[in-house]
Amino acid sequence: MINHKLLVTIVKKGLSQKVIKASKQAGAEGGTTIPGKGTGLAQKNFLGFCIEPEKEIILTLISKEVMNGALEAIARSAELDKTGNGIAFVIDVCQVIGIAHLTEACELSCSAGGCMSNTGYELIVTVVNKGNAEIVVDATKRAGAQGGTIIYGRGTGIHEQAKLFSIAIEPEKELVLTLIERARVQDVLSAIQEDVAINEPGRGISFVLPVEQTMGIKSYAATQSAPECNGSE
């Protein structure tokens, strides 16, 4: 049985540190923040033009035991009960690797078979230190993936306690999103572990999410005969 869930919190710019601090106090071990923008009920207007306010998306992989407490703590810290302050929601996680200090939980997650998506595809989310995303993408391609999407963010965890003048530093992170056929998930996770050593402390984490619908995906077989990009026609 998978013991972790993905808690996604979307708040106004500048609130992510409050959210992560609250989640840590409730038992979480860190989070990854991604900058973004969005519109909602509290959308503002300037000279007749809609303003898209800056947002921060916080991804927190958290155990079921502390999930409810973390949700309550985040709601209080970010005042999510007030319109326009943000939202939080929980997503099922199929598998997890990279939780080096929770080896038993990791093994359970990887051997349990995870949850089943409706499409035959699953999404592998890999969070690594800045500079390692290309290694992850190369590993996933070697295992049969067609590519990946890299997103830049920042994050904190139990192995990242660097400070400057007593101020905590949030290290830069890279997220790699890999949409992959379910049958290839284990091969891709193994390749990531082999090339990135993600199960070692501080190296990163990978988790798998179920996918309900897809669009724009060409079959894997069709790509095998397609020529690779080499800069020439």
Short mmCIF file of C-alpha atoms in Angstrom, two decimals:
data_model
loop_
_atom_site.label_atom_id
_atom_site.label_comp_id
_atom_site.label_asym_id
_atom_site.label_seq_id
_atom_site.Cartn_x
_atom_site.Cartn_y
_atom_site.Cartn_z
CA MET A 1 0.00 0.00 0.00
CA ILE A 2 1.37 3.41 -0.99
CA ASN A 3 1.95 5.52 2.11
CA HIS A 4 2.42 8.91 0.46
CA LYS A 5 0.26 11.53 -1.23
CA LEU A 6 1.15 14.65 -3.20
CA LEU A 7 -0.13 17.83 -1.59
CA VAL A 8 -0.36 20.71 -4.11
CA THR A 9 -0.79 24.23 -2.73
CA ILE A 10 -1.23 27.31 -4.95
CA VAL A 11 -0.87 30.67 -3.19
CA LYS A 12 0.01 34.29 -3.84
CA LYS A 13 3.66 35.10 -4.47
CA GLY A 14 5.57 35.41 -1.20
CA LEU A 15 3.51 32.92 0.80
CA SER A 16 5.37 29.74 -0.12
CA GLN A 17 7.80 30.01 2.78
CA LYS A 18 4.88 30.24 5.22
CA VAL A 19 3.28 27.20 3.61
CA ILE A 20 6.46 25.12 3.74
CA LYS A 21 7.17 26.16 7.34
CA ALA A 22 3.64 25.21 8.38
CA SER A 23 3.79 21.86 6.58
CA LYS A 24 7.16 21.06 8.21
CA GLN A 25 5.79 21.84 11.65
CA ALA A 26 2.95 19.43 10.87
CA GLY A 27 5.34 16.62 9.94
CA ALA A 28 6.28 17.16 6.29
CA GLU A 29 9.97 17.08 5.36
CA GLY A 30 10.11 19.88 2.82
CA GLY A 31 8.61 21.06 -0.43
CA THR A 32 9.37 22.28 -3.94
CA THR A 33 8.17 25.71 -5.04
CA ILE A 34 7.42 26.57 -8.67
CA PRO A 35 6.69 30.15 -9.78
CA GLY A 36 3.60 30.71 -11.89
CA LYS A 37 0.72 33.03 -12.61
CA GLY A 38 -3.01 32.67 -12.58
CA THR A 39 -6.43 34.23 -12.54
CA GLY A 40 -9.42 33.59 -10.33
CA LEU A 41 -12.33 35.23 -8.57
CA ALA A 42 -10.03 37.90 -7.16
CA GLN A 43 -8.61 38.83 -10.56
CA LYS A 44 -7.56 42.49 -10.71
CA ASN A 45 -7.96 45.06 -13.48
CA PHE A 46 -5.70 47.96 -14.45
CA LEU A 47 -6.71 50.51 -17.11
CA GLY A 48 -9.11 47.97 -18.56
CA PHE A 49 -6.48 45.21 -18.81
CA CYS A 50 -6.67 42.04 -16.75
CA ILE A 51 -3.69 41.49 -14.47
CA GLU A 52 -2.51 37.92 -14.01
CA PRO A 53 -1.17 37.83 -10.45
CA GLU A 54 2.03 35.94 -9.72
CA LYS A 55 1.53 32.63 -7.93
CA GLU A 56 3.66 30.05 -6.18
CA ILE A 57 2.91 26.34 -6.53
CA ILE A 58 4.24 24.17 -3.70
CA LEU A 59 4.58 20.42 -4.20
CA THR A 60 4.81 18.46 -0.95
CA LEU A 61 5.20 14.69 -0.90
CA ILE A 62 3.76 13.69 2.45
CA SER A 63 2.77 10.57 4.35
CA LYS A 64 -0.90 9.81 4.91
CA GLU A 65 -0.44 9.90 8.69
CA VAL A 66 0.31 13.63 8.74
CA MET A 67 -1.70 14.69 5.67
CA ASN A 68 -4.76 16.06 7.49
CA GLY A 69 -2.65 17.94 10.01
CA ALA A 70 -0.53 19.45 7.25
CA LEU A 71 -3.61 20.56 5.32
CA GLU A 72 -5.02 22.28 8.39
CA ALA A 73 -1.69 23.95 9.17
CA ILE A 74 -1.31 25.22 5.59
CA ALA A 75 -4.89 26.49 5.51
CA ARG A 76 -4.26 28.49 8.69
CA SER A 77 -0.88 29.88 7.63
CA ALA A 78 -2.01 30.99 4.16
CA GLU A 79 -5.57 31.88 5.27
CA LEU A 80 -7.05 29.74 2.52
CA ASP A 81 -10.52 30.32 3.93
CA LYS A 82 -10.39 33.83 2.46
CA THR A 83 -11.37 34.26 -1.19
CA GLY A 84 -8.43 34.67 -3.55
CA ASN A 85 -5.70 33.58 -1.13
CA GLY A 86 -5.17 30.20 -2.74
CA ILE A 87 -6.14 26.55 -2.85
CA ALA A 88 -4.74 23.18 -1.80
CA PHE A 89 -5.54 19.70 -3.10
CA VAL A 90 -4.24 16.15 -2.79
CA ILE A 91 -3.25 13.74 -5.60
CA ASP A 92 -2.72 9.98 -5.39
CA VAL A 93 0.86 8.74 -5.76
CA CYS A 94 1.51 5.39 -7.42
CA GLN A 95 5.18 4.86 -6.56
CA VAL A 96 8.06 6.65 -4.85
CA ILE A 97 11.86 6.38 -5.05
CA GLY A 98 14.48 8.62 -3.51
CA ILE A 99 13.32 8.59 0.12
CA ALA A 100 16.67 7.37 1.33
CA HIS A 101 15.87 7.66 5.05
CA LEU A 102 12.63 5.70 4.65
CA THR A 103 13.92 2.64 2.84
CA GLU A 104 11.07 0.40 3.97
CA ALA A 105 8.41 2.84 2.77
CA CYS A 106 10.23 3.23 -0.52
CA GLU A 107 10.41 -0.53 -1.06
CA LEU A 108 6.72 -0.90 -0.25
CA SER A 109 5.85 1.82 -2.74
CA CYS A 110 7.94 0.35 -5.52
CA SER A 111 6.72 -3.20 -5.06
CA ALA A 112 3.04 -2.51 -4.47
CA GLY A 113 2.27 -1.96 -8.13
CA GLY A 114 0.84 1.49 -7.48
CA CYS A 115 -2.49 2.80 -8.67
CA MET A 116 -3.85 2.23 -12.14
CA SER A 117 -4.43 5.05 -14.62
CA ASN A 118 -7.23 4.97 -17.18
CA THR A 119 -5.02 5.66 -20.18
CA GLY A 120 -2.13 3.22 -19.95
CA TYR A 121 0.14 6.20 -19.22
CA GLU A 122 1.59 7.54 -15.98
CA LEU A 123 3.48 10.72 -15.11
CA ILE A 124 6.90 10.45 -13.48
CA VAL A 125 7.86 13.62 -11.60
CA THR A 126 11.56 13.83 -10.71
CA VAL A 127 12.94 16.62 -8.51
CA VAL A 128 16.72 17.03 -8.55
CA ASN A 129 19.33 19.67 -7.80
CA LYS A 130 20.06 22.28 -10.45
CA GLY A 131 22.20 20.87 -13.26
CA ASN A 132 20.97 17.27 -13.03
CA ALA A 133 17.79 17.50 -15.10
CA GLU A 134 19.52 16.66 -18.39
CA ILE A 135 20.98 13.53 -16.79
CA VAL A 136 17.46 12.51 -15.79
CA VAL A 137 16.10 13.12 -19.29
CA ASP A 138 18.93 11.10 -20.87
CA ALA A 139 18.25 8.26 -18.43
CA THR A 140 14.52 8.23 -19.21
CA LYS A 141 15.21 8.19 -22.96
CA ARG A 142 17.60 5.27 -22.53
CA ALA A 143 14.76 3.42 -20.79
CA GLY A 144 12.24 4.10 -23.56
CA ALA A 145 10.78 7.54 -22.88
CA GLN A 146 10.36 9.90 -25.80
CA GLY A 147 11.50 12.97 -23.91
CA GLY A 148 10.67 15.11 -20.91
CA THR A 149 9.77 18.61 -19.75
CA ILE A 150 12.07 20.53 -17.40
CA ILE A 151 10.67 23.07 -14.94
CA TYR A 152 12.76 25.28 -12.69
CA GLY A 153 11.94 25.88 -9.04
CA ARG A 154 13.38 25.98 -5.56
CA GLY A 155 12.98 23.69 -2.61
CA THR A 156 13.88 22.68 0.90
CA GLY A 157 14.28 19.31 2.56
CA ILE A 158 15.86 17.59 5.53
CA HIS A 159 19.24 17.42 3.75
CA GLU A 160 19.29 21.10 2.77
CA GLN A 161 19.98 23.33 5.74
CA ALA A 162 22.43 25.84 4.21
CA LYS A 163 22.33 29.32 5.72
CA LEU A 164 23.87 32.69 4.93
CA PHE A 165 24.04 35.21 7.79
CA SER A 166 21.57 32.98 9.68
CA ILE A 167 19.10 33.19 6.79
CA ALA A 168 17.99 29.86 5.31
CA ILE A 169 18.88 29.42 1.62
CA GLU A 170 16.42 27.68 -0.67
CA PRO A 171 18.50 25.81 -3.28
CA GLU A 172 17.50 25.89 -6.93
CA LYS A 173 15.77 22.76 -8.17
CA GLU A 174 14.87 21.23 -11.51
CA LEU A 175 11.72 19.18 -12.07
CA VAL A 176 11.49 16.71 -14.92
CA LEU A 177 8.02 15.62 -16.09
CA THR A 178 8.04 12.34 -18.01
CA LEU A 179 4.83 10.98 -19.52
CA ILE A 180 5.42 7.28 -20.09
CA GLU A 181 3.55 4.08 -20.89
CA ARG A 182 2.75 2.18 -17.71
CA ALA A 183 4.70 -0.86 -18.92
CA ARG A 184 7.90 1.21 -19.06
CA VAL A 185 7.60 2.94 -15.69
CA GLN A 186 9.80 0.50 -13.79
CA ASP A 187 12.51 0.64 -16.46
CA VAL A 188 12.52 4.43 -16.36
CA LEU A 189 12.68 4.54 -12.54
CA SER A 190 15.56 2.04 -12.59
CA ALA A 191 17.42 4.14 -15.16
CA ILE A 192 16.96 7.30 -13.07
CA GLN A 193 18.27 5.52 -10.00
CA GLU A 194 21.24 4.12 -11.93
CA ASP A 195 22.28 7.44 -13.54
CA VAL A 196 21.36 9.90 -10.79
CA ALA A 197 21.73 7.67 -7.69
CA ILE A 198 18.51 9.24 -6.50
CA ASN A 199 18.17 6.94 -3.48
CA GLU A 200 21.26 8.53 -1.93
CA PRO A 201 20.55 11.30 0.63
CA GLY A 202 20.10 14.74 -0.90
CA ARG A 203 20.09 13.55 -4.52
CA GLY A 204 16.40 14.06 -5.21
CA ILE A 205 13.13 12.19 -5.43
CA SER A 206 10.90 10.62 -8.09
CA PHE A 207 7.23 9.81 -7.78
CA VAL A 208 4.59 8.48 -10.14
CA LEU A 209 1.11 9.93 -10.68
CA PRO A 210 -1.82 8.31 -12.51
CA VAL A 211 -2.96 9.92 -15.77
CA GLU A 212 -6.67 9.98 -16.61
CA GLN A 213 -6.61 11.46 -20.12
CA THR A 214 -4.04 12.34 -22.77
CA MET A 215 -3.92 14.31 -25.99
CA GLY A 216 -1.20 14.82 -28.58
CA ILE A 217 0.72 11.62 -27.85
CA LYS A 218 2.12 9.76 -30.84
CA SER A 219 2.60 6.02 -30.48
CA TYR A 220 6.03 4.83 -29.41
CA ALA A 221 6.32 2.54 -32.42
CA ALA A 222 5.82 5.45 -34.81
CA THR A 223 8.73 7.34 -33.29
CA GLN A 224 11.18 4.51 -33.80
CA SER A 225 11.35 5.10 -37.55
CA ALA A 226 11.42 8.90 -37.29
CA PRO A 227 14.82 10.54 -37.97
CA GLU A 228 16.53 12.25 -35.05
CA CYS A 229 16.98 16.02 -35.06
CA ASN A 230 20.51 16.87 -36.16
CA GLY A 231 20.14 20.48 -37.24
CA SER A 232 19.99 19.66 -40.96
CA GLU A 233 17.17 18.98 -43.39
#
